[in-house]
């Protein structure tokens, strides 16, 4: 490793440590997504909300460019099977919150989230697996008024994560100031 690479790695470790000190008490679980764009988009959203971790069920091979480097800063754990991921989230003390159109679902606006939720988002066409549906502490459905039956899974993740943030804003630290550019001024200043 060159001196430049070592310096960059040391800087990355410092940044990760700062992020870890501020992470919020929820996780995001991506289950068997078909499209790389959705994997990357959900990881990017999870990072914007500074989730504790992202759990991916399915292939660890996806196009990282869709996450726009957010994957560099997140703790991402991969599992081949939903059952393994469920065991992991239970061991970590997470409560399973599934986003799905389901007869037992609560409308998003009425959702009262449990402590330490892991938000589960399923396959684009097949939805969340029975493994997570059967073990859900809460099932949330995003109300829709149009003819199309569902939102894109990346949009659904953003809606649900930010609903949780809005409902818990009184206990959250203030959001981070935008990244300073080469000028030394915050973005937009």
PDB file of N, CA and C in Angstrom, residues 23-103:
ATOM      1  N   UNK A  23     -25.094   7.164  14.090  1.00  0.00           N
ATOM      2  CA  UNK A  23     -26.077   6.319  13.403  1.00  0.00           C
ATOM      3  C   UNK A  23     -27.395   6.238  14.179  1.00  0.00           C
ATOM      4  N   UNK A  24     -28.473   6.132  13.435  1.00  0.00           N
ATOM      5  CA  UNK A  24     -29.806   6.109  14.024  1.00  0.00           C
ATOM      6  C   UNK A  24     -30.246   4.666  14.289  1.00  0.00           C
ATOM      7  N   UNK A  25     -31.154   4.481  15.252  1.00  0.00           N
ATOM      8  CA  UNK A  25     -31.511   3.132  15.716  1.00  0.00           C
ATOM      9  C   UNK A  25     -32.529   2.393  14.847  1.00  0.00           C
ATOM     10  N   UNK A  26     -32.191   2.214  13.590  1.00  0.00           N
ATOM     11  CA  UNK A  26     -33.021   1.393  12.709  1.00  0.00           C
ATOM     12  C   UNK A  26     -32.117   0.798  11.637  1.00  0.00           C
ATOM     13  N   UNK A  27     -32.601  -0.244  10.987  1.00  0.00           N
ATOM     14  CA  UNK A  27     -31.874  -0.889   9.896  1.00  0.00           C
ATOM     15  C   UNK A  27     -32.796  -1.021   8.697  1.00  0.00           C
ATOM     16  N   UNK A  28     -32.195  -1.314   7.554  1.00  0.00           N
ATOM     17  CA  UNK A  28     -32.932  -1.510   6.314  1.00  0.00           C
ATOM     18  C   UNK A  28     -32.557  -2.878   5.762  1.00  0.00           C
ATOM     19  N   UNK A  29     -33.563  -3.635   5.351  1.00  0.00           N
ATOM     20  CA  UNK A  29     -33.329  -4.953   4.771  1.00  0.00           C
ATOM     21  C   UNK A  29     -33.901  -4.994   3.365  1.00  0.00           C
ATOM     22  N   UNK A  30     -33.045  -5.352   2.426  1.00  0.00           N
ATOM     23  CA  UNK A  30     -33.392  -5.483   1.015  1.00  0.00           C
ATOM     24  C   UNK A  30     -33.489  -6.974   0.729  1.00  0.00           C
ATOM     25  N   UNK A  31     -34.666  -7.432   0.299  1.00  0.00           N
ATOM     26  CA  UNK A  31     -34.850  -8.864   0.096  1.00  0.00           C
ATOM     27  C   UNK A  31     -35.035  -9.212  -1.383  1.00  0.00           C
ATOM     28  N   UNK A  32     -34.020  -9.854  -1.934  1.00  0.00           N
ATOM     29  CA  UNK A  32     -34.078 -10.441  -3.284  1.00  0.00           C
ATOM     30  C   UNK A  32     -34.489  -9.457  -4.375  1.00  0.00           C
ATOM     31  N   UNK A  33     -33.918  -8.256  -4.351  1.00  0.00           N
ATOM     32  CA  UNK A  33     -34.205  -7.298  -5.411  1.00  0.00           C
ATOM     33  C   UNK A  33     -33.692  -7.836  -6.745  1.00  0.00           C
ATOM     34  N   UNK A  34     -34.403  -7.493  -7.791  1.00  0.00           N
ATOM     35  CA  UNK A  34     -34.042  -7.933  -9.140  1.00  0.00           C
ATOM     36  C   UNK A  34     -33.117  -6.925  -9.824  1.00  0.00           C
ATOM     37  N   UNK A  35     -33.296  -5.653  -9.534  1.00  0.00           N
ATOM     38  CA  UNK A  35     -32.590  -4.609 -10.284  1.00  0.00           C
ATOM     39  C   UNK A  35     -31.535  -3.891  -9.439  1.00  0.00           C
ATOM     40  N   UNK A  36     -30.328  -3.778  -9.999  1.00  0.00           N
ATOM     41  CA  UNK A  36     -29.224  -3.092  -9.330  1.00  0.00           C
ATOM     42  C   UNK A  36     -29.566  -1.650  -8.977  1.00  0.00           C
ATOM     43  N   UNK A  37     -30.325  -0.997  -9.854  1.00  0.00           N
ATOM     44  CA  UNK A  37     -30.676   0.397  -9.583  1.00  0.00           C
ATOM     45  C   UNK A  37     -31.436   0.512  -8.270  1.00  0.00           C
ATOM     46  N   UNK A  38     -32.303  -0.454  -7.983  1.00  0.00           N
ATOM     47  CA  UNK A  38     -33.075  -0.418  -6.745  1.00  0.00           C
ATOM     48  C   UNK A  38     -32.207  -0.721  -5.530  1.00  0.00           C
ATOM     49  N   UNK A  39     -31.292  -1.667  -5.647  1.00  0.00           N
ATOM     50  CA  UNK A  39     -30.369  -1.951  -4.538  1.00  0.00           C
ATOM     51  C   UNK A  39     -29.585  -0.681  -4.207  1.00  0.00           C
ATOM     52  N   UNK A  40     -28.969  -0.097  -5.212  1.00  0.00           N
ATOM     53  CA  UNK A  40     -28.179   1.108  -4.995  1.00  0.00           C
ATOM     54  C   UNK A  40     -28.998   2.272  -4.479  1.00  0.00           C
ATOM     55  N   UNK A  41     -30.196   2.438  -5.016  1.00  0.00           N
ATOM     56  CA  UNK A  41     -31.048   3.539  -4.579  1.00  0.00           C
ATOM     57  C   UNK A  41     -31.477   3.413  -3.124  1.00  0.00           C
ATOM     58  N   UNK A  42     -31.822   2.206  -2.709  1.00  0.00           N
ATOM     59  CA  UNK A  42     -32.229   2.012  -1.313  1.00  0.00           C
ATOM     60  C   UNK A  42     -31.033   2.195  -0.381  1.00  0.00           C
ATOM     61  N   UNK A  43     -29.870   1.713  -0.773  1.00  0.00           N
ATOM     62  CA  UNK A  43     -28.674   1.920   0.060  1.00  0.00           C
ATOM     63  C   UNK A  43     -28.356   3.405   0.168  1.00  0.00           C
ATOM     64  N   UNK A  44     -28.521   4.124  -0.909  1.00  0.00           N
ATOM     65  CA  UNK A  44     -28.275   5.578  -0.877  1.00  0.00           C
ATOM     66  C   UNK A  44     -29.258   6.270   0.064  1.00  0.00           C
ATOM     67  N   UNK A  45     -30.537   5.897   0.000  1.00  0.00           N
ATOM     68  CA  UNK A  45     -31.539   6.459   0.908  1.00  0.00           C
ATOM     69  C   UNK A  45     -31.229   6.092   2.351  1.00  0.00           C
ATOM     70  N   UNK A  46     -30.867   4.823   2.579  1.00  0.00           N
ATOM     71  CA  UNK A  46     -30.534   4.377   3.936  1.00  0.00           C
ATOM     72  C   UNK A  46     -29.363   5.191   4.491  1.00  0.00           C
ATOM     73  N   UNK A  47     -28.389   5.474   3.642  1.00  0.00           N
ATOM     74  CA  UNK A  47     -27.251   6.271   4.098  1.00  0.00           C
ATOM     75  C   UNK A  47     -27.658   7.718   4.377  1.00  0.00           C
ATOM     76  N   UNK A  48     -28.521   8.274   3.535  1.00  0.00           N
ATOM     77  CA  UNK A  48     -28.975   9.653   3.765  1.00  0.00           C
ATOM     78  C   UNK A  48     -29.624   9.778   5.138  1.00  0.00           C
ATOM     79  N   UNK A  49     -30.292   8.709   5.579  1.00  0.00           N
ATOM     80  CA  UNK A  49     -30.944   8.702   6.895  1.00  0.00           C
ATOM     81  C   UNK A  49     -30.015   8.152   7.981  1.00  0.00           C
ATOM     82  N   UNK A  50     -28.821   7.779   7.615  1.00  0.00           N
ATOM     83  CA  UNK A  50     -27.778   7.266   8.519  1.00  0.00           C
ATOM     84  C   UNK A  50     -28.256   6.078   9.357  1.00  0.00           C
ATOM     85  N   UNK A  51     -28.733   5.071   8.649  1.00  0.00           N
ATOM     86  CA  UNK A  51     -29.182   3.839   9.273  1.00  0.00           C
ATOM     87  C   UNK A  51     -28.035   3.125   9.987  1.00  0.00           C
ATOM     88  N   UNK A  52     -28.372   2.281  10.940  1.00  0.00           N
ATOM     89  CA  UNK A  52     -27.359   1.494  11.648  1.00  0.00           C
ATOM     90  C   UNK A  52     -26.673   0.513  10.707  1.00  0.00           C
ATOM     91  N   UNK A  53     -27.460  -0.105   9.826  1.00  0.00           N
ATOM     92  CA  UNK A  53     -26.889  -1.053   8.870  1.00  0.00           C
ATOM     93  C   UNK A  53     -27.903  -1.374   7.790  1.00  0.00           C
ATOM     94  N   UNK A  54     -27.372  -1.922   6.701  1.00  0.00           N
ATOM     95  CA  UNK A  54     -28.199  -2.393   5.600  1.00  0.00           C
ATOM     96  C   UNK A  54     -27.963  -3.891   5.482  1.00  0.00           C
ATOM     97  N   UNK A  55     -29.041  -4.639   5.380  1.00  0.00           N
ATOM     98  CA  UNK A  55     -28.971  -6.089   5.264  1.00  0.00           C
ATOM     99  C   UNK A  55     -29.514  -6.452   3.893  1.00  0.00           C
ATOM    100  N   UNK A  56     -28.742  -7.214   3.143  1.00  0.00           N
ATOM    101  CA  UNK A  56     -29.135  -7.603   1.791  1.00  0.00           C
ATOM    102  C   UNK A  56     -29.312  -9.114   1.748  1.00  0.00           C
ATOM    103  N   UNK A  57     -30.500  -9.543   1.365  1.00  0.00           N
ATOM    104  CA  UNK A  57     -30.752 -10.961   1.118  1.00  0.00           C
ATOM    105  C   UNK A  57     -30.687 -11.141  -0.389  1.00  0.00           C
ATOM    106  N   UNK A  58     -29.798 -12.022  -0.820  1.00  0.00           N
ATOM    107  CA  UNK A  58     -29.609 -12.239  -2.248  1.00  0.00           C
ATOM    108  C   UNK A  58     -28.160 -12.019  -2.623  1.00  0.00           C
ATOM    109  N   UNK A  59     -27.948 -11.733  -3.863  1.00  0.00           N
ATOM    110  CA  UNK A  59     -26.591 -11.634  -4.395  1.00  0.00           C
ATOM    111  C   UNK A  59     -25.848 -10.403  -3.879  1.00  0.00           C
ATOM    112  N   UNK A  60     -24.577 -10.592  -3.515  1.00  0.00           N
ATOM    113  CA  UNK A  60     -23.756  -9.435  -3.150  1.00  0.00           C
ATOM    114  C   UNK A  60     -23.199  -8.722  -4.386  1.00  0.00           C
ATOM    115  N   UNK A  61     -23.502  -9.247  -5.549  1.00  0.00           N
ATOM    116  CA  UNK A  61     -23.018  -8.663  -6.805  1.00  0.00           C
ATOM    117  C   UNK A  61     -24.073  -7.738  -7.390  1.00  0.00           C
ATOM    118  N   UNK A  62     -23.819  -6.448  -7.305  1.00  0.00           N
ATOM    119  CA  UNK A  62     -24.705  -5.453  -7.882  1.00  0.00           C
ATOM    120  C   UNK A  62     -23.844  -4.271  -8.302  1.00  0.00           C
ATOM    121  N   UNK A  63     -24.347  -3.447  -9.170  1.00  0.00           N
ATOM    122  CA  UNK A  63     -23.603  -2.319  -9.716  1.00  0.00           C
ATOM    123  C   UNK A  63     -23.549  -1.191  -8.683  1.00  0.00           C
ATOM    124  N   UNK A  64     -22.402  -1.038  -8.065  1.00  0.00           N
ATOM    125  CA  UNK A  64     -22.238  -0.084  -6.966  1.00  0.00           C
ATOM    126  C   UNK A  64     -22.381   1.377  -7.397  1.00  0.00           C
ATOM    127  N   UNK A  65     -22.278   1.633  -8.676  1.00  0.00           N
ATOM    128  CA  UNK A  65     -22.393   3.026  -9.130  1.00  0.00           C
ATOM    129  C   UNK A  65     -23.773   3.605  -8.807  1.00  0.00           C
ATOM    130  N   UNK A  66     -24.788   2.763  -8.682  1.00  0.00           N
ATOM    131  CA  UNK A  66     -26.132   3.254  -8.378  1.00  0.00           C
ATOM    132  C   UNK A  66     -26.256   3.772  -6.950  1.00  0.00           C
ATOM    133  N   UNK A  67     -25.357   3.388  -6.085  1.00  0.00           N
ATOM    134  CA  UNK A  67     -25.382   3.879  -4.703  1.00  0.00           C
ATOM    135  C   UNK A  67     -24.631   5.199  -4.572  1.00  0.00           C
ATOM    136  N   UNK A  68     -23.952   5.631  -5.628  1.00  0.00           N
ATOM    137  CA  UNK A  68     -23.205   6.881  -5.654  1.00  0.00           C
ATOM    138  C   UNK A  68     -22.280   6.990  -4.430  1.00  0.00           C
ATOM    139  N   UNK A  69     -21.563   5.925  -4.131  1.00  0.00           N
ATOM    140  CA  UNK A  69     -20.564   5.792  -3.058  1.00  0.00           C
ATOM    141  C   UNK A  69     -21.153   5.677  -1.653  1.00  0.00           C
ATOM    142  N   UNK A  70     -22.481   5.693  -1.506  1.00  0.00           N
ATOM    143  CA  UNK A  70     -23.082   5.546  -0.173  1.00  0.00           C
ATOM    144  C   UNK A  70     -22.713   4.202   0.447  1.00  0.00           C
ATOM    145  N   UNK A  71     -22.509   3.189  -0.393  1.00  0.00           N
ATOM    146  CA  UNK A  71     -22.145   1.862   0.114  1.00  0.00           C
ATOM    147  C   UNK A  71     -20.786   1.870   0.810  1.00  0.00           C
ATOM    148  N   UNK A  72     -19.945   2.821   0.473  1.00  0.00           N
ATOM    149  CA  UNK A  72     -18.627   2.943   1.116  1.00  0.00           C
ATOM    150  C   UNK A  72     -18.768   3.258   2.609  1.00  0.00           C
ATOM    151  N   UNK A  73     -19.845   3.944   2.967  1.00  0.00           N
ATOM    152  CA  UNK A  73     -19.990   4.436   4.337  1.00  0.00           C
ATOM    153  C   UNK A  73     -20.947   3.610   5.178  1.00  0.00           C
ATOM    154  N   UNK A  74     -21.640   2.679   4.568  1.00  0.00           N
ATOM    155  CA  UNK A  74     -22.628   1.879   5.286  1.00  0.00           C
ATOM    156  C   UNK A  74     -22.066   0.516   5.703  1.00  0.00           C
ATOM    157  N   UNK A  75     -22.617  -0.009   6.775  1.00  0.00           N
ATOM    158  CA  UNK A  75     -22.340  -1.391   7.185  1.00  0.00           C
ATOM    159  C   UNK A  75     -23.346  -2.248   6.429  1.00  0.00           C
ATOM    160  N   UNK A  76     -22.865  -3.031   5.490  1.00  0.00           N
ATOM    161  CA  UNK A  76     -23.752  -3.858   4.669  1.00  0.00           C
ATOM    162  C   UNK A  76     -23.435  -5.320   4.956  1.00  0.00           C
ATOM    163  N   UNK A  77     -24.479  -6.079   5.296  1.00  0.00           N
ATOM    164  CA  UNK A  77     -24.341  -7.500   5.576  1.00  0.00           C
ATOM    165  C   UNK A  77     -25.144  -8.277   4.534  1.00  0.00           C
ATOM    166  N   UNK A  78     -24.569  -9.339   4.045  1.00  0.00           N
ATOM    167  CA  UNK A  78     -25.208 -10.136   3.000  1.00  0.00           C
ATOM    168  C   UNK A  78     -25.589 -11.516   3.526  1.00  0.00           C
ATOM    169  N   UNK A  79     -26.777 -11.976   3.113  1.00  0.00           N
ATOM    170  CA  UNK A  79     -27.252 -13.312   3.445  1.00  0.00           C
ATOM    171  C   UNK A  79     -27.822 -13.950   2.187  1.00  0.00           C
ATOM    172  N   UNK A  80     -27.581 -15.228   2.033  1.00  0.00           N
ATOM    173  CA  UNK A  80     -28.100 -15.953   0.873  1.00  0.00           C
ATOM    174  C   UNK A  80     -29.591 -16.260   1.019  1.00  0.00           C
ATOM    175  N   UNK A  81     -30.038 -16.446   2.264  1.00  0.00           N
ATOM    176  CA  UNK A  81     -31.415 -16.883   2.506  1.00  0.00           C
ATOM    177  C   UNK A  81     -32.125 -15.959   3.491  1.00  0.00           C
ATOM    178  N   UNK A  82     -33.419 -15.818   3.302  1.00  0.00           N
ATOM    179  CA  UNK A  82     -34.233 -14.965   4.182  1.00  0.00           C
ATOM    180  C   UNK A  82     -34.215 -15.469   5.615  1.00  0.00           C
ATOM    181  N   UNK A  83     -34.226 -16.779   5.809  1.00  0.00           N
ATOM    182  CA  UNK A  83     -34.232 -17.355   7.156  1.00  0.00           C
ATOM    183  C   UNK A  83     -32.985 -16.945   7.936  1.00  0.00           C
ATOM    184  N   UNK A  84     -31.844 -16.931   7.260  1.00  0.00           N
ATOM    185  CA  UNK A  84     -30.584 -16.507   7.907  1.00  0.00           C
ATOM    186  C   UNK A  84     -30.664 -15.034   8.303  1.00  0.00           C
ATOM    187  N   UNK A  85     -31.213 -14.231   7.418  1.00  0.00           N
ATOM    188  CA  UNK A  85     -31.339 -12.795   7.698  1.00  0.00           C
ATOM    189  C   UNK A  85     -32.306 -12.551   8.851  1.00  0.00           C
ATOM    190  N   UNK A  86     -33.406 -13.300   8.897  1.00  0.00           N
ATOM    191  CA  UNK A  86     -34.364 -13.162   9.989  1.00  0.00           C
ATOM    192  C   UNK A  86     -33.708 -13.513  11.326  1.00  0.00           C
ATOM    193  N   UNK A  87     -32.955 -14.600  11.357  1.00  0.00           N
ATOM    194  CA  UNK A  87     -32.227 -14.966  12.583  1.00  0.00           C
ATOM    195  C   UNK A  87     -31.298 -13.842  13.014  1.00  0.00           C
ATOM    196  N   UNK A  88     -30.603 -13.256  12.056  1.00  0.00           N
ATOM    197  CA  UNK A  88     -29.659 -12.166  12.345  1.00  0.00           C
ATOM    198  C   UNK A  88     -30.383 -10.952  12.941  1.00  0.00           C
ATOM    199  N   UNK A  89     -31.489 -10.528  12.316  1.00  0.00           N
ATOM    200  CA  UNK A  89     -32.167  -9.323  12.814  1.00  0.00           C
ATOM    201  C   UNK A  89     -32.770  -9.561  14.196  1.00  0.00           C
ATOM    202  N   UNK A  90     -33.240 -10.770  14.449  1.00  0.00           N
ATOM    203  CA  UNK A  90     -33.775 -11.077  15.777  1.00  0.00           C
ATOM    204  C   UNK A  90     -32.659 -11.080  16.824  1.00  0.00           C
ATOM    205  N   UNK A  91     -31.505 -11.669  16.477  1.00  0.00           N
ATOM    206  CA  UNK A  91     -30.349 -11.685  17.397  1.00  0.00           C
ATOM    207  C   UNK A  91     -29.886 -10.269  17.725  1.00  0.00           C
ATOM    208  N   UNK A  92     -30.013  -9.361  16.764  1.00  0.00           N
ATOM    209  CA  UNK A  92     -29.583  -7.974  16.952  1.00  0.00           C
ATOM    210  C   UNK A  92     -30.646  -7.126  17.659  1.00  0.00           C
ATOM    211  N   UNK A  93     -31.792  -7.709  17.952  1.00  0.00           N
ATOM    212  CA  UNK A  93     -32.834  -6.983  18.685  1.00  0.00           C
ATOM    213  C   UNK A  93     -33.701  -6.089  17.831  1.00  0.00           C
ATOM    214  N   UNK A  94     -33.693  -6.280  16.521  1.00  0.00           N
ATOM    215  CA  UNK A  94     -34.553  -5.481  15.648  1.00  0.00           C
ATOM    216  C   UNK A  94     -35.975  -6.023  15.670  1.00  0.00           C
ATOM    217  N   UNK A  95     -36.915  -5.125  15.428  1.00  0.00           N
ATOM    218  CA  UNK A  95     -38.326  -5.493  15.256  1.00  0.00           C
ATOM    219  C   UNK A  95     -38.648  -5.365  13.767  1.00  0.00           C
ATOM    220  N   UNK A  96     -39.266  -6.367  13.211  1.00  0.00           N
ATOM    221  CA  UNK A  96     -39.487  -6.455  11.768  1.00  0.00           C
ATOM    222  C   UNK A  96     -40.689  -5.599  11.342  1.00  0.00           C
ATOM    223  N   UNK A  97     -40.418  -4.633  10.466  1.00  0.00           N
ATOM    224  CA  UNK A  97     -41.460  -3.789   9.880  1.00  0.00           C
ATOM    225  C   UNK A  97     -41.430  -4.015   8.369  1.00  0.00           C
ATOM    226  N   UNK A  98     -42.459  -4.661   7.882  1.00  0.00           N
ATOM    227  CA  UNK A  98     -42.562  -5.001   6.465  1.00  0.00           C
ATOM    228  C   UNK A  98     -43.369  -3.932   5.748  1.00  0.00           C
ATOM    229  N   UNK A  99     -42.922  -3.547   4.570  1.00  0.00           N
ATOM    230  CA  UNK A  99     -43.697  -2.652   3.715  1.00  0.00           C
ATOM    231  C   UNK A  99     -44.282  -3.519   2.611  1.00  0.00           C
ATOM    232  N   UNK A 100     -45.608  -3.626   2.613  1.00  0.00           N
ATOM    233  CA  UNK A 100     -46.257  -4.555   1.677  1.00  0.00           C
ATOM    234  C   UNK A 100     -47.742  -4.242   1.590  1.00  0.00           C
ATOM    235  N   UNK A 101     -48.336  -4.511   0.450  1.00  0.00           N
ATOM    236  CA  UNK A 101     -49.784  -4.445   0.320  1.00  0.00           C
ATOM    237  C   UNK A 101     -50.313  -5.774   0.847  1.00  0.00           C
ATOM    238  N   UNK A 102     -50.965  -5.716   1.982  1.00  0.00           N
ATOM    239  CA  UNK A 102     -51.349  -6.938   2.687  1.00  0.00           C
ATOM    240  C   UNK A 102     -52.611  -6.664   3.496  1.00  0.00           C
ATOM    241  N   UNK A 103     -53.430  -7.669   3.676  1.00  0.00           N
ATOM    242  CA  UNK A 103     -54.697  -7.493   4.404  1.00  0.00           C
ATOM    243  C   UNK A 103     -54.478  -7.053   5.855  1.00  0.00           C
TER     244      UNK A 103
END
